[in-house]
CSV table of C-alpha atoms and ligand atoms in Angstrom, one decimal:
chain,number,residue,atom,x,y,z
O,158,MET,CA,-12.4,4.0,-20.6
O,159,LYS,CA,-11.3,2.0,-23.8
O,160,THR,CA,-8.0,0.4,-23.1
O,161,ILE,CA,-6.1,0.6,-26.8
O,162,ILE,CA,-3.9,-2.8,-26.9
O,163,LYS,CA,-0.8,-2.8,-29.4
O,164,LYS,CA,1.7,-5.6,-30.3
O,165,VAL,CA,5.2,-4.5,-30.5
O,166,ASN,CA,8.1,-6.2,-32.1
O,167,ARG,CA,10.6,-6.2,-28.9
O,168,GLU,CA,14.0,-5.0,-30.3
O,169,ASN,CA,12.5,-2.7,-33.3
O,170,PRO,CA,9.2,-1.4,-32.3
O,171,ASN,CA,6.7,-0.4,-34.7
O,172,GLU,CA,7.1,3.6,-34.4
O,173,LYS,CA,4.0,4.8,-35.0
O,174,ILE,CA,2.5,2.7,-32.2
O,175,ILE,CA,5.3,4.6,-30.3
O,176,MET,CA,4.3,7.5,-31.3
O,177,MET,CA,0.7,6.6,-30.5
O,178,ALA,CA,1.5,6.0,-26.6
O,179,SER,CA,4.0,8.9,-26.1
O,180,GLU,CA,0.9,11.3,-27.7
O,181,ILE,CA,-1.1,10.1,-25.3
O,182,ILE,CA,2.3,10.3,-22.4
O,183,LYS,CA,2.5,14.4,-23.5
O,184,ASN,CA,-1.2,15.0,-23.2
O,185,GLY,CA,-1.6,13.7,-19.6
O,186,GLY,CA,-2.3,9.6,-20.1
O,187,VAL,CA,-1.1,6.8,-18.8
O,188,VAL,CA,0.4,3.5,-20.7
O,189,ALA,CA,1.4,0.4,-20.2
O,190,PHE,CA,5.3,-0.8,-21.4
O,191,PRO,CA,7.5,-3.6,-21.4
O,192,THR,CA,10.9,-3.4,-19.6
O,193,GLU,CA,13.4,-6.3,-18.9
O,194,THR,CA,12.3,-6.4,-15.7
O,195,VAL,CA,8.6,-6.3,-15.1
O,196,TYR,CA,5.4,-4.5,-17.3
O,197,GLY,CA,5.7,-0.5,-15.8
O,198,LEU,CA,2.2,2.0,-16.1
O,199,GLY,CA,3.6,5.4,-16.9
O,200,GLY,CA,3.0,9.0,-17.7
O,201,ASN,CA,4.6,12.0,-17.4
O,202,SER,CA,6.6,13.1,-14.6
O,203,PHE,CA,6.1,16.3,-14.8
O,204,ASP,CA,2.3,16.7,-15.0
O,205,GLU,CA,0.8,15.8,-10.8
O,206,ASN,CA,-2.6,15.0,-12.8
O,207,ALA,CA,-0.7,11.8,-14.5
O,208,ILE,CA,0.9,11.0,-11.4
O,209,ASP,CA,-2.8,10.9,-9.6
O,210,LYS,CA,-3.6,8.6,-12.6
O,211,ILE,CA,-1.1,5.8,-11.9
O,212,PHE,CA,-1.6,5.9,-8.5
O,213,ILE,CA,-5.8,5.6,-8.4
O,214,ALA,CA,-5.4,3.0,-11.4
O,215,LYS,CA,-2.9,0.5,-8.9
O,216,GLY,CA,-4.8,1.6,-6.5
O,217,ARG,CA,-1.2,2.6,-4.9
O,218,PRO,CA,-1.1,3.9,-1.2
O,219,GLN,CA,0.0,7.8,-1.4
O,220,ASP,CA,3.1,7.2,0.4
O,221,ASN,CA,4.7,4.7,-2.0
O,222,PRO,CA,7.1,6.4,-4.6
O,223,LEU,CA,7.3,6.0,-7.8
O,224,ILE,CA,10.7,5.5,-9.9
O,225,LEU,CA,11.2,7.7,-13.0
O,226,HIS,CA,12.1,6.4,-16.1
O,227,VAL,CA,15.2,7.9,-18.8
O,228,SER,CA,16.9,7.3,-21.7
O,229,SER,CA,20.2,8.7,-21.0
O,230,ILE,CA,22.0,9.6,-18.3
O,231,ASP,CA,22.6,12.9,-19.3
O,232,GLU,CA,18.7,13.3,-18.3
O,233,VAL,CA,19.0,12.6,-14.4
O,234,TYR,CA,21.3,15.8,-13.9
O,235,PRO,CA,18.3,18.4,-13.6
O,236,LEU,CA,16.0,16.4,-11.5
O,237,VAL,CA,19.1,15.6,-8.8
O,238,GLU,CA,20.9,17.4,-6.8
O,239,ARG,CA,23.9,16.3,-6.9
O,240,VAL,CA,25.6,13.3,-8.7
O,241,ASP,CA,28.4,12.1,-7.2
O,242,GLU,CA,31.3,9.8,-8.5
O,243,LYS,CA,30.1,6.7,-6.8
O,244,ALA,CA,26.3,7.5,-8.7
O,245,ARG,CA,28.7,7.9,-12.0
O,246,LEU,CA,30.5,5.4,-11.8
O,247,LEU,CA,27.3,2.9,-11.1
O,248,MET,CA,25.1,5.0,-13.9
O,249,GLU,CA,28.1,4.4,-16.6
O,250,ARG,CA,28.6,0.6,-15.7
O,251,PHE,CA,25.3,-0.7,-15.1
O,252,TRP,CA,22.8,1.8,-17.2
O,253,PRO,CA,20.8,0.7,-19.4
O,254,GLY,CA,19.9,-1.7,-16.5
O,255,PRO,CA,17.8,-2.8,-14.2
O,256,LEU,CA,19.3,-1.0,-11.3
O,257,THR,CA,17.8,1.9,-9.6
O,258,LEU,CA,19.6,4.9,-7.8
O,259,VAL,CA,18.4,6.8,-4.9
O,260,PHE,CA,19.1,10.5,-5.2
O,261,ASN,CA,18.5,13.8,-3.4
O,262,LYS,CA,15.8,14.9,-5.6
O,263,SER,CA,15.7,18.7,-7.4
O,264,GLU,CA,13.1,21.5,-7.1
O,265,LYS,CA,11.5,19.6,-11.1
O,266,VAL,CA,10.8,16.6,-9.3
O,267,SER,CA,7.1,16.7,-7.2
O,268,TYR,CA,6.8,15.5,-3.8
O,269,LYS,CA,3.8,13.3,-5.3
O,270,LEU,CA,5.9,11.0,-7.4
O,271,THR,CA,8.2,10.9,-4.2
O,272,GLY,CA,5.5,10.3,-1.9
O,273,GLY,CA,6.9,13.2,0.3
O,274,LEU,CA,10.2,12.2,0.3
O,275,ASP,CA,12.9,14.4,-0.4
O,276,THR,CA,14.9,11.5,-2.5
O,277,VAL,CA,14.6,10.4,-5.6
O,278,ALA,CA,14.8,6.9,-7.4
O,279,ILE,CA,16.0,6.9,-11.3
O,280,ARG,CA,16.9,4.2,-13.4
O,281,MET,CA,17.2,4.0,-17.8
O,282,PRO,CA,15.8,0.4,-18.1
O,283,LYS,CA,17.2,-1.7,-20.9
O,284,HIS,CA,14.8,-2.5,-23.2
O,285,ASN,CA,13.9,-1.0,-27.0
O,286,VAL,CA,10.0,-0.5,-26.1
O,287,ALA,CA,10.7,1.4,-22.7
O,288,LEU,CA,13.7,3.7,-24.6
O,289,SER,CA,11.8,4.6,-27.3
O,290,LEU,CA,8.9,5.7,-25.9
O,291,ILE,CA,10.7,7.8,-23.2
O,292,LYS,CA,12.5,9.8,-25.8
O,293,HIS,CA,9.8,9.7,-27.8
O,294,SER,CA,7.7,11.4,-25.0
O,295,GLY,CA,10.4,13.9,-24.3
O,296,VAL,CA,10.2,13.8,-20.2
O,297,PRO,CA,11.5,11.3,-18.0
O,298,ILE,CA,8.6,8.6,-17.6
O,299,ALA,CA,7.1,8.1,-14.0
O,300,ALA,CA,6.5,4.2,-13.6
O,301,PRO,CA,5.8,2.2,-10.8
O,302,SER,CA,5.1,-2.0,-11.9
O,303,ALA,CA,1.5,-2.5,-14.1
O,304,ASN,CA,0.1,-4.4,-11.5
O,305,THR,CA,-2.8,-3.5,-9.4
O,306,SER,CA,-1.0,-2.8,-6.0
O,307,GLY,CA,-0.2,-6.3,-3.6
O,308,ARG,CA,-0.7,-8.2,-6.9
O,309,PRO,CA,2.4,-10.1,-8.1
O,310,SER,CA,4.0,-7.6,-10.6
O,311,PRO,CA,3.0,-8.2,-14.5
O,312,THR,CA,5.9,-10.2,-16.5
O,313,GLU,CA,3.0,-10.2,-19.6
O,314,ALA,CA,0.8,-7.9,-21.2
O,315,LYS,CA,-2.2,-10.4,-20.6
O,316,HIS,CA,-0.8,-9.9,-16.4
O,317,VAL,CA,-1.5,-6.4,-17.6
O,318,ILE,CA,-4.9,-6.6,-18.5
O,319,GLU,CA,-6.4,-8.8,-16.1
O,320,ASP,CA,-4.8,-5.8,-13.5
O,321,MET,CA,-5.8,-2.9,-15.5
O,322,SER,CA,-7.8,-3.4,-18.5
O,323,ASP,CA,-10.4,-0.7,-18.9
O,324,LYS,CA,-8.8,1.8,-16.1
O,325,ILE,CA,-5.1,3.2,-18.4
O,326,ASP,CA,-5.4,4.4,-21.5
O,327,MET,CA,-2.8,1.9,-23.4
O,328,ILE,CA,-0.9,-1.2,-23.3
O,329,ILE,CA,2.0,-1.9,-25.3
O,330,ASP,CA,2.4,-5.6,-25.6
O,331,GLY,CA,5.9,-6.1,-26.0
O,332,GLY,CA,5.9,-10.2,-25.3
O,333,SER,CA,7.5,-11.2,-21.6
O,334,THR,CA,9.7,-9.2,-20.2
O,335,GLY,CA,13.5,-10.5,-19.2
O,336,ILE,CA,14.2,-10.7,-15.8
O,337,GLY,CA,11.3,-10.8,-14.2
O,338,VAL,CA,11.6,-9.7,-11.2
O,339,GLU,CA,11.8,-5.8,-10.5
O,340,SER,CA,15.2,-3.6,-10.0
O,341,THR,CA,17.5,-3.7,-7.5
O,342,VAL,CA,16.8,0.4,-5.2
O,343,LEU,CA,20.0,1.5,-4.1
O,344,ASP,CA,20.7,4.2,-1.9
O,345,VAL,CA,23.8,6.6,-3.4
O,346,SER,CA,23.3,9.1,-0.4
O,347,MET,CA,25.9,8.0,1.5
O,348,ASP,CA,29.2,6.6,1.7
O,349,VAL,CA,28.6,3.5,1.4
O,350,PRO,CA,25.9,2.1,-1.0
O,351,VAL,CA,22.8,0.7,0.7
O,352,ILE,CA,20.4,-2.3,-1.4
O,353,LEU,CA,16.9,-0.8,-0.4
O,354,ARG,CA,15.0,-3.2,-2.8
O,355,PRO,CA,17.2,-6.2,-4.0
O,356,GLY,CA,16.5,-7.1,-8.1
O,357,GLY,CA,17.8,-7.6,-10.8
O,358,ILE,CA,22.1,-5.9,-10.5
O,359,THR,CA,23.2,-8.1,-7.2
O,360,ILE,CA,24.9,-7.9,-4.5
O,361,GLU,CA,28.5,-9.6,-6.1
O,362,ASP,CA,27.7,-7.3,-9.1
O,363,LEU,CA,28.1,-4.0,-7.0
O,364,LEU,CA,30.8,-5.5,-5.0
O,365,LYS,CA,33.1,-5.9,-7.5
O,366,ILE,CA,33.0,-2.3,-8.1
O,367,PHE,CA,32.5,-0.9,-4.3
O,368,PRO,CA,34.7,-2.7,-1.7
O,369,LYS,CA,31.3,-2.8,0.7
O,370,VAL,CA,28.0,-2.9,-0.5
O,371,GLU,CA,25.1,-2.9,2.5
O,372,TYR,CA,21.5,-4.4,2.3
O,373,ASP,CA,18.8,-2.4,4.5
O,374,GLN,CA,18.4,-4.3,7.5
O,375,SER,CA,15.1,-4.9,7.0
O,376,ILE,CA,16.0,-7.2,4.3
O,377,LEU,CA,17.8,-9.1,6.9
O,378,LYS,CA,15.6,-8.7,9.5
O,379,ASP,CA,12.4,-8.5,10.3
O,380,ASN,CA,10.4,-6.2,12.7
O,381,VAL,CA,12.6,-3.2,10.9
O,382,VAL,CA,11.1,-0.2,9.2
O,383,PRO,CA,12.7,-0.2,5.4
O,384,LYS,CA,13.6,2.8,4.2
O,385,SER,CA,12.3,2.0,1.1
O,386,PRO,CA,8.3,3.3,1.3
O,387,GLY,CA,7.3,0.5,-0.9
O,388,GLN,CA,8.6,-2.3,0.9
O,389,LYS,CA,6.7,-2.0,4.3
O,390,TYR,CA,3.7,-3.1,2.1
O,391,LYS,CA,2.0,-6.7,1.5
O,392,HIS,CA,2.8,-7.2,-2.1
O,393,TYR,CA,3.3,-9.5,-4.7
O,394,ALA,CA,0.0,-11.9,-3.5
O,395,PRO,CA,-1.7,-14.3,-5.1
O,396,LYS,CA,-5.3,-15.0,-3.8
O,397,ALA,CA,-4.7,-17.9,-2.1
O,398,LYS,CA,-2.7,-18.6,1.1
O,399,MET,CA,0.4,-19.2,0.5
O,400,VAL,CA,3.6,-21.0,2.9
O,401,VAL,CA,7.1,-20.9,1.4
O,402,TYR,CA,9.9,-24.3,3.1
O,403,ASN,CA,13.1,-23.4,3.1
O,404,GLY,CA,16.4,-25.4,4.2
O,405,GLU,CA,18.0,-28.9,3.0
O,406,VAL,CA,15.8,-29.6,-0.3
O,407,GLU,CA,15.4,-33.2,0.9
O,408,ASN,CA,13.7,-31.4,3.9
O,409,ILE,CA,11.4,-28.7,1.4
O,410,THR,CA,9.8,-32.2,-0.3
O,411,THR,CA,9.1,-33.8,2.8
O,412,ALA,CA,8.0,-31.0,4.5
O,413,ILE,CA,5.3,-30.1,1.3
O,414,LYS,CA,4.5,-33.8,0.7
O,415,ASN,CA,3.0,-33.9,4.5
O,416,HIS,CA,1.4,-30.7,4.5
O,417,ALA,CA,-0.3,-31.3,1.0
O,418,HIS,CA,-1.0,-34.6,1.7
O,419,GLN,CA,-2.9,-33.0,5.3
O,420,LEU,CA,-4.4,-30.4,3.4
O,421,VAL,CA,-6.0,-32.9,0.9
O,422,LEU,CA,-7.6,-34.7,3.5
O,423,GLU,CA,-9.1,-31.7,4.5
O,424,GLY,CA,-10.4,-31.0,1.6
O,425,LYS,CA,-8.9,-28.2,0.1
O,426,VAL,CA,-7.1,-27.4,-3.1
O,427,VAL,CA,-3.8,-27.4,-2.6
O,428,GLY,CA,-1.1,-25.7,-5.6
O,429,ILE,CA,2.7,-26.9,-4.7
O,430,MET,CA,5.7,-24.5,-6.5
O,431,ALA,CA,8.6,-26.9,-7.5
O,432,THR,CA,11.3,-26.6,-9.3
O,433,GLU,CA,12.8,-29.0,-12.0
O,434,GLU,CA,14.9,-30.6,-9.9
O,435,THR,CA,12.2,-31.8,-7.2
O,436,VAL,CA,9.0,-32.0,-9.3
O,437,ALA,CA,9.1,-35.7,-9.8
O,438,ASN,CA,8.5,-36.1,-5.7
O,439,TYR,CA,5.1,-35.0,-5.4
O,440,ASP,CA,2.3,-37.4,-6.6
O,441,GLU,CA,-0.4,-35.1,-4.8
O,442,GLY,CA,-1.9,-31.2,-5.5
O,443,SER,CA,-1.4,-28.5,-8.6
O,444,VAL,CA,1.7,-28.8,-9.4
O,445,LEU,CA,3.9,-25.8,-11.6
O,446,VAL,CA,7.9,-26.3,-12.0
O,447,VAL,CA,8.8,-22.5,-11.8
O,448,GLY,CA,12.1,-22.5,-12.8
O,449,SER,CA,15.4,-24.7,-12.0
O,450,ARG,CA,17.2,-24.5,-9.0
O,451,ASN,CA,20.4,-24.8,-10.6
O,452,LYS,CA,19.5,-21.3,-13.1
O,453,ARG,CA,18.1,-18.8,-10.8
O,454,ASP,CA,17.1,-16.8,-13.4
O,455,THR,CA,14.4,-19.0,-15.1
O,456,ILE,CA,12.8,-19.0,-11.4
O,457,ALA,CA,13.3,-15.4,-11.3
O,458,GLN,CA,11.5,-15.0,-14.9
O,459,ASN,CA,8.6,-17.2,-14.2
O,460,LEU,CA,8.3,-16.5,-10.1
O,461,PHE,CA,5.4,-14.0,-10.9
O,462,SER,CA,3.4,-15.9,-14.0
O,463,VAL,CA,3.3,-19.2,-12.0
O,464,LEU,CA,1.6,-17.3,-8.9
O,465,ARG,CA,-1.0,-15.1,-10.8
O,466,GLU,CA,-1.5,-18.7,-12.9
O,467,PHE,CA,-2.1,-20.7,-8.9
O,468,ASP,CA,-4.6,-17.8,-9.4
O,469,SER,CA,-7.0,-19.3,-12.2
O,470,LEU,CA,-6.5,-22.3,-10.9
O,471,ASN,CA,-8.4,-21.4,-7.4
O,472,VAL,CA,-6.2,-23.1,-5.4
O,473,ASP,CA,-6.8,-22.3,-1.5
O,474,VAL,CA,-3.3,-22.7,-0.3
O,475,ILE,CA,0.2,-22.3,-2.1
O,476,LEU,CA,3.6,-24.4,-1.3
O,477,ALA,CA,6.0,-23.5,-2.0
O,478,GLU,CA,9.7,-24.1,-2.0
O,479,GLY,CA,12.3,-21.3,-1.5
O,480,ILE,CA,15.7,-21.5,-3.1
O,481,ASP,CA,19.0,-20.3,-1.7
O,482,THR,CA,20.1,-16.6,-2.2
O,483,LYS,CA,23.3,-16.0,-4.1
O,484,GLY,CA,22.9,-13.9,-6.9
O,485,ILE,CA,19.2,-13.2,-8.0
O,486,GLY,CA,18.2,-15.7,-5.2
O,487,THR,CA,18.1,-13.1,-2.9
O,488,ALA,CA,15.6,-10.8,-4.6
O,489,ILE,CA,13.1,-14.3,-5.4
O,490,MET,CA,13.5,-14.9,-1.8
O,491,ASN,CA,12.5,-11.0,-0.7
O,492,ARG,CA,9.4,-11.8,-3.2
O,493,MET,CA,8.3,-14.8,-1.6
O,494,LYS,CA,8.4,-13.5,1.5
O,495,LYS,CA,6.0,-10.6,0.7
O,496,ALA,CA,4.3,-12.9,-1.4
O,497,CYS,CA,3.5,-15.4,1.9
O,498,GLY,CA,2.9,-12.7,4.2
O,499,GLY,CA,6.3,-13.9,6.4
O,500,ASP,CA,5.0,-17.8,6.2
O,501,ILE,CA,8.6,-19.2,6.0
O,502,ARG,CA,9.4,-22.1,7.4
O,503,HIS,CA,12.8,-23.8,8.0
O,504,VAL,CA,13.2,-27.6,8.0
T,850,AMP,P1,7.5,-0.1,-8.1
T,850,AMP,O1,8.3,0.7,-9.3
T,850,AMP,O2,6.3,-1.0,-8.4
T,850,AMP,O3,8.3,-1.7,-8.3
T,850,AMP,O4,7.8,0.4,-7.0
T,850,AMP,C1,8.9,1.0,-6.8
T,850,AMP,C2,9.6,0.7,-5.7
T,850,AMP,O5,11.0,1.4,-5.4
T,850,AMP,C3,8.8,1.2,-4.1
T,850,AMP,O6,9.6,-0.1,-3.8
T,850,AMP,C4,9.5,2.2,-3.4
T,850,AMP,O7,9.7,2.3,-2.5
T,850,AMP,C5,11.1,2.4,-4.0
T,850,AMP,N1,11.5,3.6,-4.3
T,850,AMP,C6,10.2,4.8,-5.7
T,850,AMP,N2,11.4,6.0,-4.9
T,850,AMP,C7,12.0,5.5,-3.5
T,850,AMP,C8,13.1,7.3,-2.8
T,850,AMP,N3,12.7,7.6,-2.9
T,850,AMP,N4,13.3,6.2,-1.7
T,850,AMP,C9,13.3,4.8,-1.4
T,850,AMP,N5,12.7,4.0,-2.3
T,850,AMP,C10,12.4,4.4,-3.4
T,851,MG,MG1,5.6,-2.6,-7.9
């Protein structure tokens, strides 16, 4: 299959290109498109063949459910059993935006999409290309991240091209996504909202509205089975082995320098994921700056593309600096932990 690739303006996408993409969706095809978090791989959520195509293109395990994307709050009602006061408040406050809500599903939603669960995850993206595509398609769009399963999520069209060329019908190139890590997945089925996956909306944001918000135990502890199926898989992983160092910044840089030196002596090609504040400390290895410790948003924006860049540099080992878990830092460390397969060393 030859993949059509079209560039559009992020704010004001060319209507003809959006129409072309929505025709593909209506006819059961799959299209990658930008959102404010990462690129999504979308298909008609009411078409089981289209859902199959998404799972196949990604190589995604069947029990890992897809997120439904809508372009208005009204579209949620037919898809779910009930919208309670809490969910309504969250949608009004945070949509469009990087918050995915988990509801009990209605009969309209296929078990193929939910990986066999009775719940469905829904969000409304804050991106004109995504919103326009959903509106023109006239159906909710099922869309996981547009990467090969297990690889870092795509934050630029070139990442989607790397993973999906000739496997999908179309890629809409709307430039870099904004936030860079995926949406927060929030279970609102109980009295206290539970974060199943940390993401673009932080616990601090949610605590402004609710007196109590909890993390799923699997986010805080190892060896607990996550409630969100996708969280149990190795994820976001570069090809190289990766080690994350965490602790006081001075201890981190010293440990990484020592480890890098030892690896270089062993003849290994070393990549170091540094921050603006620490980059001057390193004199060995391929050093890439992921962002600033004082502006964690920049680290979220660049994390996945830096992981992919280390792949293109063919490094054997990536030594990465951990960061603190304030604000979006929790989402960043969650992705880093999965990317390194849990090899976080406290120094
Ligand atoms: P992705 O769109 O690739 O970021 O993956 C979607 C994420 O949403 C995965 O981590 C899924 O496990 C999660 N998800 C989707 N539907 C549900 C659901 N019904 N309950 C819990 N988590 C879900
Ligand atoms: Mg994903």
